[in-house]
Coordinates of C-alpha atoms in Angstrom, one line a residue:
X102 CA -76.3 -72.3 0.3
X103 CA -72.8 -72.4 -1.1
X104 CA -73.3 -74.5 -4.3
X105 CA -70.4 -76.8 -3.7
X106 CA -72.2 -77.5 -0.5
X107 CA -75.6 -78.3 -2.4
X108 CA -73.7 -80.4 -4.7
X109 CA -72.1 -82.4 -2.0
X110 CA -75.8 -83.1 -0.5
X111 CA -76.5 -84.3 -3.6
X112 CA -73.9 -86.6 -4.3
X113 CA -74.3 -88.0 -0.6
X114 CA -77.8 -88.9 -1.5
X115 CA -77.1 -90.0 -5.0
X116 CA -77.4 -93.9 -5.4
X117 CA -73.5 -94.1 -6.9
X118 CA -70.6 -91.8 -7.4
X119 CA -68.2 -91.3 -10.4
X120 CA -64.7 -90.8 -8.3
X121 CA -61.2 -90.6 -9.4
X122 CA -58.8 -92.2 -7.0
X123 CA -54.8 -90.8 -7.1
X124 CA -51.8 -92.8 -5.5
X125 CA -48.4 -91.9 -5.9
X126 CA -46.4 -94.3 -3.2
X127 CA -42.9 -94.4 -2.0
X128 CA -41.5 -96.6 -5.0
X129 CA -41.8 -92.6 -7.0
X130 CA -42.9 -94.6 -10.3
X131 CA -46.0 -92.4 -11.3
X132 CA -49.2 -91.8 -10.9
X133 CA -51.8 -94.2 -10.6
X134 CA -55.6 -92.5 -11.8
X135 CA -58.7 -95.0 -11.6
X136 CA -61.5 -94.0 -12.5
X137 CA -64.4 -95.6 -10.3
X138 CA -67.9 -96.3 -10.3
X139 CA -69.0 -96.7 -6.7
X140 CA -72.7 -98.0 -6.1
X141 CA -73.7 -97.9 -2.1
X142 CA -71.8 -97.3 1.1
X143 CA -70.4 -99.3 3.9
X144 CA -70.3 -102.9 3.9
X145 CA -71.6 -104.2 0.4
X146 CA -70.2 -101.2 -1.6
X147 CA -70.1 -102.4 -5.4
X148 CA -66.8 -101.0 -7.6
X149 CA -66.8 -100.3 -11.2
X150 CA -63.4 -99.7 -12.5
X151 CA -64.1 -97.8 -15.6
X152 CA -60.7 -96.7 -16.4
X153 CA -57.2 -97.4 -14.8
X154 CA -54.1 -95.8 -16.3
X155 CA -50.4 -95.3 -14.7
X156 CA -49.0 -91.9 -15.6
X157 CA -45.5 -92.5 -15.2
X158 CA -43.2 -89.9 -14.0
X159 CA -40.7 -87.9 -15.5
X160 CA -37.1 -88.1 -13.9
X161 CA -37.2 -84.6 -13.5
X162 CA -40.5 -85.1 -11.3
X163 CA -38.8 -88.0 -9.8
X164 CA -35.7 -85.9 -9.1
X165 CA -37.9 -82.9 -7.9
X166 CA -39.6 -85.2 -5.2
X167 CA -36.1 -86.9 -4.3
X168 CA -35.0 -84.0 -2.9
X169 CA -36.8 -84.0 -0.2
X170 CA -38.5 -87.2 -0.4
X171 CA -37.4 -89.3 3.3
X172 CA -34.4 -86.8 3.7
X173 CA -34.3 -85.2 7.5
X174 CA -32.9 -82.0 6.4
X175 CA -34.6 -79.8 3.5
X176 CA -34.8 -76.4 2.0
X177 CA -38.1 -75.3 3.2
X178 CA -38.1 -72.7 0.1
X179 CA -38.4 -75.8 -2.1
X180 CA -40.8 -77.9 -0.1
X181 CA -43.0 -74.7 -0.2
X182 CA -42.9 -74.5 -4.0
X183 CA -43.1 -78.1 -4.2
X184 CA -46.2 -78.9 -2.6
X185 CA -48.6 -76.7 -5.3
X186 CA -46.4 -78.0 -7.9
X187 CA -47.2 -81.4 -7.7
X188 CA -51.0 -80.5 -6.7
X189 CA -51.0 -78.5 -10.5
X190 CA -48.8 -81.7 -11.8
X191 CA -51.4 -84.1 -10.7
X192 CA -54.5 -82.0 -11.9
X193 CA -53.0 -81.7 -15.5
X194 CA -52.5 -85.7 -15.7
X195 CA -56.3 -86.0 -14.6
X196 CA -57.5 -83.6 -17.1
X197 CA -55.3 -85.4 -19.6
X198 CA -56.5 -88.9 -18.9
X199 CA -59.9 -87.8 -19.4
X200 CA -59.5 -86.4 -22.5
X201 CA -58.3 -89.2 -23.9
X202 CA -61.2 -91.2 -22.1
X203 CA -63.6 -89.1 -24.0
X204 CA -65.3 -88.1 -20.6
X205 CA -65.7 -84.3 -19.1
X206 CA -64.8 -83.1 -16.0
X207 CA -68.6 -82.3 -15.5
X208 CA -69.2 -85.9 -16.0
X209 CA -66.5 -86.9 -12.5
X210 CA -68.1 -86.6 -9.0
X211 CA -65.3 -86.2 -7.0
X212 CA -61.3 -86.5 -6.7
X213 CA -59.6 -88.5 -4.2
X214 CA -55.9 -87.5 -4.2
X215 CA -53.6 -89.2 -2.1
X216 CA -50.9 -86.7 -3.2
X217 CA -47.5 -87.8 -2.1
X218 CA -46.0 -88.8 1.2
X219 CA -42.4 -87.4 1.5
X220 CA -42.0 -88.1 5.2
X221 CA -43.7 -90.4 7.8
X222 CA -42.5 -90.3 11.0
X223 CA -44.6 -92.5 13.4
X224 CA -43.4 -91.9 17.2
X225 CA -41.5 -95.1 18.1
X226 CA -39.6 -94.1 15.2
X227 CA -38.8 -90.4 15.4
X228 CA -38.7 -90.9 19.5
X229 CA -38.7 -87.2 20.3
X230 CA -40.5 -86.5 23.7
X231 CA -40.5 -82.7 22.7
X232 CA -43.5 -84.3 19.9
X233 CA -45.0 -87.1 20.8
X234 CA -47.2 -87.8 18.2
X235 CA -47.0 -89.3 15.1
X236 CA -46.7 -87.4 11.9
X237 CA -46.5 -87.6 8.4
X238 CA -46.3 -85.8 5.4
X239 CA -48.2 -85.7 1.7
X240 CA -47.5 -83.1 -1.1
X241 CA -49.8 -81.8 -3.7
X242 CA -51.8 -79.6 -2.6
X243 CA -55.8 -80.5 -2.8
X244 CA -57.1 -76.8 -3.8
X245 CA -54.9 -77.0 -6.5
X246 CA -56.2 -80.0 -7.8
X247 CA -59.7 -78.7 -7.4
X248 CA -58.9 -75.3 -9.1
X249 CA -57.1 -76.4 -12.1
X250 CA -59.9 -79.6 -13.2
X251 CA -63.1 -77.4 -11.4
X252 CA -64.0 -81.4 -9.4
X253 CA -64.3 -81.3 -5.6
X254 CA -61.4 -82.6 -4.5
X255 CA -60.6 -84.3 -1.1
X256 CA -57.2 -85.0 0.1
X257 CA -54.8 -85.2 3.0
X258 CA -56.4 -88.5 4.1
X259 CA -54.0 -89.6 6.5
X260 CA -53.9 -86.5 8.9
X261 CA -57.4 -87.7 10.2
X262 CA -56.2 -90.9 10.9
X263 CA -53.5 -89.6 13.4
X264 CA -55.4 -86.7 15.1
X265 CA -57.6 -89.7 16.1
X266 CA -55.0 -91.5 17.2
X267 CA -53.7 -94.0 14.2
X268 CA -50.5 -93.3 12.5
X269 CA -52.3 -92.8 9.7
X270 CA -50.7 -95.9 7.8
X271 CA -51.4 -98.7 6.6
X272 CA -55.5 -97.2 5.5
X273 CA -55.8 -99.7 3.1
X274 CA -57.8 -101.5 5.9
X275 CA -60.8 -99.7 5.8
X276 CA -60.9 -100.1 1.8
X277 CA -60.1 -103.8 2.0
X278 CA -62.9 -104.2 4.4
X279 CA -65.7 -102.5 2.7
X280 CA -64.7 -104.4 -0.6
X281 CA -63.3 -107.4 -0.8
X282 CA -64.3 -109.2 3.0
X283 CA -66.0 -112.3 1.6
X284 CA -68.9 -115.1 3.5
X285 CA -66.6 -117.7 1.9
X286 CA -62.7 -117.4 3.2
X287 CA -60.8 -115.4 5.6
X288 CA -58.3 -113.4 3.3
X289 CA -54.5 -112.1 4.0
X290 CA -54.4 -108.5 1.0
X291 CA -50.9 -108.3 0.7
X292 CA -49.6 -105.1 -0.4
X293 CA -46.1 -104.6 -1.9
X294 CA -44.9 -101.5 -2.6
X295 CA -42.0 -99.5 -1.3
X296 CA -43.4 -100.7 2.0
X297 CA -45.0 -104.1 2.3
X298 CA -48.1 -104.1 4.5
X299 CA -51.1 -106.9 4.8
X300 CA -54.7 -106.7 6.0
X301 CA -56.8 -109.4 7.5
X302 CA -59.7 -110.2 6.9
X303 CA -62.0 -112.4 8.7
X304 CA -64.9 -114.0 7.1
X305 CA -67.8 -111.6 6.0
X306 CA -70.4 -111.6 8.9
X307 CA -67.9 -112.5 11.3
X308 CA -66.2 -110.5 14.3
X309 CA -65.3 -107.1 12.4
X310 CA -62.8 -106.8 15.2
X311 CA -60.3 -108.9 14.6
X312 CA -59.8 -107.4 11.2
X313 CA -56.5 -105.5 11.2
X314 CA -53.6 -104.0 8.9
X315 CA -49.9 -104.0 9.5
X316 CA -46.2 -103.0 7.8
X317 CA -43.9 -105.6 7.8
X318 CA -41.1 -104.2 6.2
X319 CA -39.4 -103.5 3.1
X320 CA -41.1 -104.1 0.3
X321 CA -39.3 -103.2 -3.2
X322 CA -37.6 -99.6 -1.9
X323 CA -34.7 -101.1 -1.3
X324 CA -34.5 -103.5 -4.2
X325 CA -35.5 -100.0 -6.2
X326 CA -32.4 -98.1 -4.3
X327 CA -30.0 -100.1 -4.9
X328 CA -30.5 -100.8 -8.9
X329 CA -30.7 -96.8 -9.4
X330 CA -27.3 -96.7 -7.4
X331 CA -25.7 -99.2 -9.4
X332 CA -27.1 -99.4 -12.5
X333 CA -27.7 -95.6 -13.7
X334 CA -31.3 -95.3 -16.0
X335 CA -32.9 -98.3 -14.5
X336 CA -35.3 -97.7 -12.2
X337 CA -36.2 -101.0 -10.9
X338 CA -35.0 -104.9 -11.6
X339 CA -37.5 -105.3 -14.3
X340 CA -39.7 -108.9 -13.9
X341 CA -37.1 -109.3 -10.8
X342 CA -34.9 -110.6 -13.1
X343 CA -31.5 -109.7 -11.4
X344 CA -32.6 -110.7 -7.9
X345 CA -33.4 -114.0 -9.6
X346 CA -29.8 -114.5 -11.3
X347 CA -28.2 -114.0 -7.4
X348 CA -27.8 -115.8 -4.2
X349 CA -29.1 -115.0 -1.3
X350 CA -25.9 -113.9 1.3
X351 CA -26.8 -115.2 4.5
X352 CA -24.3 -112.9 6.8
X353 CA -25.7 -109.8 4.9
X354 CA -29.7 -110.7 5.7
X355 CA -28.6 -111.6 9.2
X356 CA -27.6 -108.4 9.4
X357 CA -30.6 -106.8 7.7
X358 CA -32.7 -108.5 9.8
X359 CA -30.8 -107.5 13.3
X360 CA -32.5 -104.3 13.7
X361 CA -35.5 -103.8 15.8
X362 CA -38.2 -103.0 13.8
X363 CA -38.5 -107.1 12.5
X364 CA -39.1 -107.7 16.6
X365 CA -41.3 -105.2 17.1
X366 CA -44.8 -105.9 18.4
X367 CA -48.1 -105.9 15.7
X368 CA -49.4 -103.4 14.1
X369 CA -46.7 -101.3 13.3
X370 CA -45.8 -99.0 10.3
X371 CA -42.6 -98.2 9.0
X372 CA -41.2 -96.2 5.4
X373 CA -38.2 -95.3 3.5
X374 CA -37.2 -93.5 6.4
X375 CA -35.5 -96.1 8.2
X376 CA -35.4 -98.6 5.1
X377 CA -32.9 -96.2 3.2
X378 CA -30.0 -96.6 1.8
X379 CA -27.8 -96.1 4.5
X380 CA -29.8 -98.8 5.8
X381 CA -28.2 -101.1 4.0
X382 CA -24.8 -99.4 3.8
X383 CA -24.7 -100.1 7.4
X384 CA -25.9 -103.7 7.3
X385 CA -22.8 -104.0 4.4
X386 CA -20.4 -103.1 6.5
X387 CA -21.2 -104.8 9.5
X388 CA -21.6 -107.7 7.2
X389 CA -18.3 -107.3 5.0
X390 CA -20.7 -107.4 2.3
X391 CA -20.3 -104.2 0.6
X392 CA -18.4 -105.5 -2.8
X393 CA -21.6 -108.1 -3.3
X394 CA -22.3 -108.3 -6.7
X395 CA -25.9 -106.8 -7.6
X396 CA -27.6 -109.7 -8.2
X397 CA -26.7 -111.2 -4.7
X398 CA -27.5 -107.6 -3.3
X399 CA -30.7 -108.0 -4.9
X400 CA -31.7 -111.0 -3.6
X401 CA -31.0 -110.6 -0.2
X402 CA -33.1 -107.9 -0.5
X403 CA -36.1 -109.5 -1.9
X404 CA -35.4 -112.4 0.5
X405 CA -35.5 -109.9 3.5
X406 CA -39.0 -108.6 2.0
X407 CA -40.4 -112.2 2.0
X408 CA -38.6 -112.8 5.4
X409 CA -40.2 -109.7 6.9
X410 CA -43.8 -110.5 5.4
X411 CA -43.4 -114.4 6.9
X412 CA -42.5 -113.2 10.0
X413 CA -45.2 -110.8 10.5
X414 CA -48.0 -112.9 9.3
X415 CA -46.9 -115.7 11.9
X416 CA -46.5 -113.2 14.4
X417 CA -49.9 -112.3 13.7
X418 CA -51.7 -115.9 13.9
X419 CA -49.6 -117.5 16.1
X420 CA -52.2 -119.2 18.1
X421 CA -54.1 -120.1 14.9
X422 CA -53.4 -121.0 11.0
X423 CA -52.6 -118.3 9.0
X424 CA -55.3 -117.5 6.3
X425 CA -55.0 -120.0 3.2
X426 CA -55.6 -117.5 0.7
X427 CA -53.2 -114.7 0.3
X428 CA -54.0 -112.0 -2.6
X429 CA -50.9 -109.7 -3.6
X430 CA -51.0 -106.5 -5.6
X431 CA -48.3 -103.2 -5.8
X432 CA -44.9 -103.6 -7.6
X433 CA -43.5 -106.4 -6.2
X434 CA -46.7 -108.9 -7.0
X435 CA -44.5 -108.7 -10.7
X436 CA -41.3 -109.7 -9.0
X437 CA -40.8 -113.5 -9.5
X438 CA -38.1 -113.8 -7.5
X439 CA -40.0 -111.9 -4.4
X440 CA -42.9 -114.0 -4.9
X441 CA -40.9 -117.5 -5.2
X442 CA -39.3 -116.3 -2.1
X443 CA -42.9 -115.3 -0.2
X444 CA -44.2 -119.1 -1.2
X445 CA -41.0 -120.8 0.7
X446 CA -41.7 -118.8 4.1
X447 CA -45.8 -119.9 4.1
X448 CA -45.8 -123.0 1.8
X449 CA -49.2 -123.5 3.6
X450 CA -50.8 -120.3 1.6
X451 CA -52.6 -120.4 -1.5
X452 CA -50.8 -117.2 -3.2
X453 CA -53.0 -115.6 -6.3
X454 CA -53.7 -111.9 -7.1
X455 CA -56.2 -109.4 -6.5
X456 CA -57.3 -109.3 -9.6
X457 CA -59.1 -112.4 -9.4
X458 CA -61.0 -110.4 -7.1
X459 CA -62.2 -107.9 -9.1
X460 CA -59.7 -105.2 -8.0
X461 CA -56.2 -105.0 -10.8
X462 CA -53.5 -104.9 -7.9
X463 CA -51.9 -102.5 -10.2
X464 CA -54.6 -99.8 -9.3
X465 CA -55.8 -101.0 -5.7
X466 CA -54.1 -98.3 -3.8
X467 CA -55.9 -95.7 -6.1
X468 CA -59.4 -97.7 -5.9
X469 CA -59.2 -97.6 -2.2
X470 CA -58.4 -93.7 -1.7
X471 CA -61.7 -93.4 -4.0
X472 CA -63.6 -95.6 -1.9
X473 CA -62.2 -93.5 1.4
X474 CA -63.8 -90.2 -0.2
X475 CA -67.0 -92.3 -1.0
X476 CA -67.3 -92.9 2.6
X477 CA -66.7 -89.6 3.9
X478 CA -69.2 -88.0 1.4
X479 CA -71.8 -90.4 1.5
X480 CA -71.2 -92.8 4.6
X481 CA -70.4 -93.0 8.2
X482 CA -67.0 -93.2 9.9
X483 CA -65.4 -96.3 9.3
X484 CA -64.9 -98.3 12.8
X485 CA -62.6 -102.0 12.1
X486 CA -60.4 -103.5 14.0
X487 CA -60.9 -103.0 17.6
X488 CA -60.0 -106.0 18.9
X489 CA -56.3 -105.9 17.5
X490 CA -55.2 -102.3 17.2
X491 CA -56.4 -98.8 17.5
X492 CA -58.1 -98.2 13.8
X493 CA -60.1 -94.7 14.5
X494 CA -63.5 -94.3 13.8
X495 CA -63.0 -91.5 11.2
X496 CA -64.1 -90.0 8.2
X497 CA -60.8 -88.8 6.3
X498 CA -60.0 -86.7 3.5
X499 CA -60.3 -82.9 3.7
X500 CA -62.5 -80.9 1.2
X501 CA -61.5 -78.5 -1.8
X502 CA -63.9 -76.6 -3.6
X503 CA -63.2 -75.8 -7.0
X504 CA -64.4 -71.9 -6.7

């Protein structure tokens, strides 16, 4: 038997599993690297976060990924070279981390690298009848990562989810589910990063399938966007403390809020795609708004985020009462004004943070993509949600051996 083989019996059999968990998201800050104990499978599946750490990136990595990152048009010469670029990027920054943590690559079951998405183009959005399918789009290649740290490696977790059907966003679901459903409350996980998205779920024990996930809209991509444009080294409005010195323009977030997406049906998934620059170029000019002063610009933007979220999660219980506790993580759960806004639209929610759950929002994403490659190695495929959406009953990730 190949011996990468016998080792994954193993591991599949072993009580827990030492896995490092890699997320890179849309907002192109760095790279997230948790290190996890995970005890179990399935529903009751006990966490250890041993180490957490956010490598950021470089601007040259950042300009690197920009130049193709959400862009319709690329040089495929340069997406080629990209893609085991980033793979040997991310494998150096594991290696590193553990060295400082004084633990051996020997010592780490498995890697579960998100890599990073450059494109995601569900069908209602691309709406090309020559592909009807959704698609998306990760770089960093996983045999790379494997290769240069000598840890199986599994990767590429969202292509699953769409050859089953999904379109392979949001998967923070099936984390959510397995860790942090509780027998005492219902619970909204709200997620924002580039792209805000929420999952609920019900009471632990209860119907499994009316559990569900969802984009809502802009997160902080746009807020990110614009102070890069305007403000050149910043790379975000630190502790939201621009969006909090402006107004809110009313004309402009009409306008933001005209396009269809915000009407759209539930579930839905969206990225920097559509929520671009030009996005808001366009809304500007519509809206005469294109001279606004930043901190205006900025918060319209975060008020849009909060409006989008609002709107989605009443959308969502319309014929009941929203969840009373909401639990944020990602970027914008450090924006002030984002959250002040979020607690006018649903005044009825109790608002705190993951971590009071035992999961650092900071390094959620990253926890969750270890938890998907626990699953696959050692569980069964994952089946939430039926009742709401199509969430496939999959096992994701593909497999690298290191040799």
């Amino acid at each position: 038997m190949n011996p990468f083989l016998a080792r994954l019996h193993h591991l599949a059999q072993a009580p827990s599993r030492r896995i490092i968990g890699l997320m890179s998201g849309t907002s192109l800050d760095g790279l997230d690297v948790a290190l996890c104990r995970l005890t179990g499978h399935g529903p009751g599946t006990q966490l250890e976060l041993e180490q957490f750490r956010t490598i950021p990136y470089s601007e040259e990595t950042r300009a690197r990924i920009r130049t193709v990152f959400a862009r319709e048009q690329v040089s495929l010469e340069y997406l080629t070279l990209l893609h085991p670029w980033l793979g040997s990027l991310h494998a150096t920054a594991i290696l590193e981390c553990l060295d400082d943590w004084n633990i051996a690559p020997a010592e780490v079951d498995l890697i579960a690298s998100h890599g990073q998405t450059v494109y995601h183009a569900p069908q209602h959005q691309h709406q090309r009848a020559d592909f009807p399918r959704n698609a998306t789009l990760q770089l960093g290649d996983g045999d790379h990562v494997a290769v240069e740290t000598g840890i199986i490696t599994l990767s590429d977790f969202r292509q699953k989810h769409i050859a089953a059907g999904g379109e392979g966003a949001p998967l923070a679901a099936y984390g959510d589910f397995l860790l942090l459903s509780s027998p005492d409350e219902e619970r909204l996980l709200l997620n924002l990063g580039g792209i805000a998205n929420f999952t609920y779920l019900p009471r632990a024990g209860g119907n499994a399938s009316t559990a569900f996930s969802t984009d809502t809209g802009p997160g902080n991509t746009l807020l990110d966007a614009t102070v890069r444009a305007q403000r050149p080294g910043m790379q975000y409005d630190e502790d939201g403390r621009l969006a909090a010195a402006g107004q809110v323009h009313e004309g402009l977030l009409t306008a933001l809020l005209g396009h269809a997406f915000f009407a759209a049906p539930l579930p839905k998934t969206t990225g920097p795609e559509l929520f671009s620059p030009s996005f808001l170029a366009e809304a500007q000019q519509r809206s005469g708004t294109a001279h606004l002063r930043l901190e205006d610009t900025l918060a319209t933007l975060a008020e849009l985020s909060a409006v989008g979220v609002a709107r989605a999660v009443r959308a969502a219980f319309a014929e009941q009462a929203i969840p009373a506790a909401i639990y944020t993580s990602g970027g914008g759960a450090h924006n002030p004004a984002l959250l002040a806004a979020l607690s006018r639209h649903l005044p009825e929610a109790r608002f705190g943070s993951t971590d009071a759950l035992g999961v650092p929002g900071d390094a959620k994403e990253a926890i969750l993509f270890a938890v998907l490659a626990n699953e696959a190695v050692a569980g069964q495929p994952i089946s939430i949600g039926a009742g709401r959406q199509r969430v496939p009953a999959v096992s994701m990730g593909k497999i690298s051996f290191p040799g």
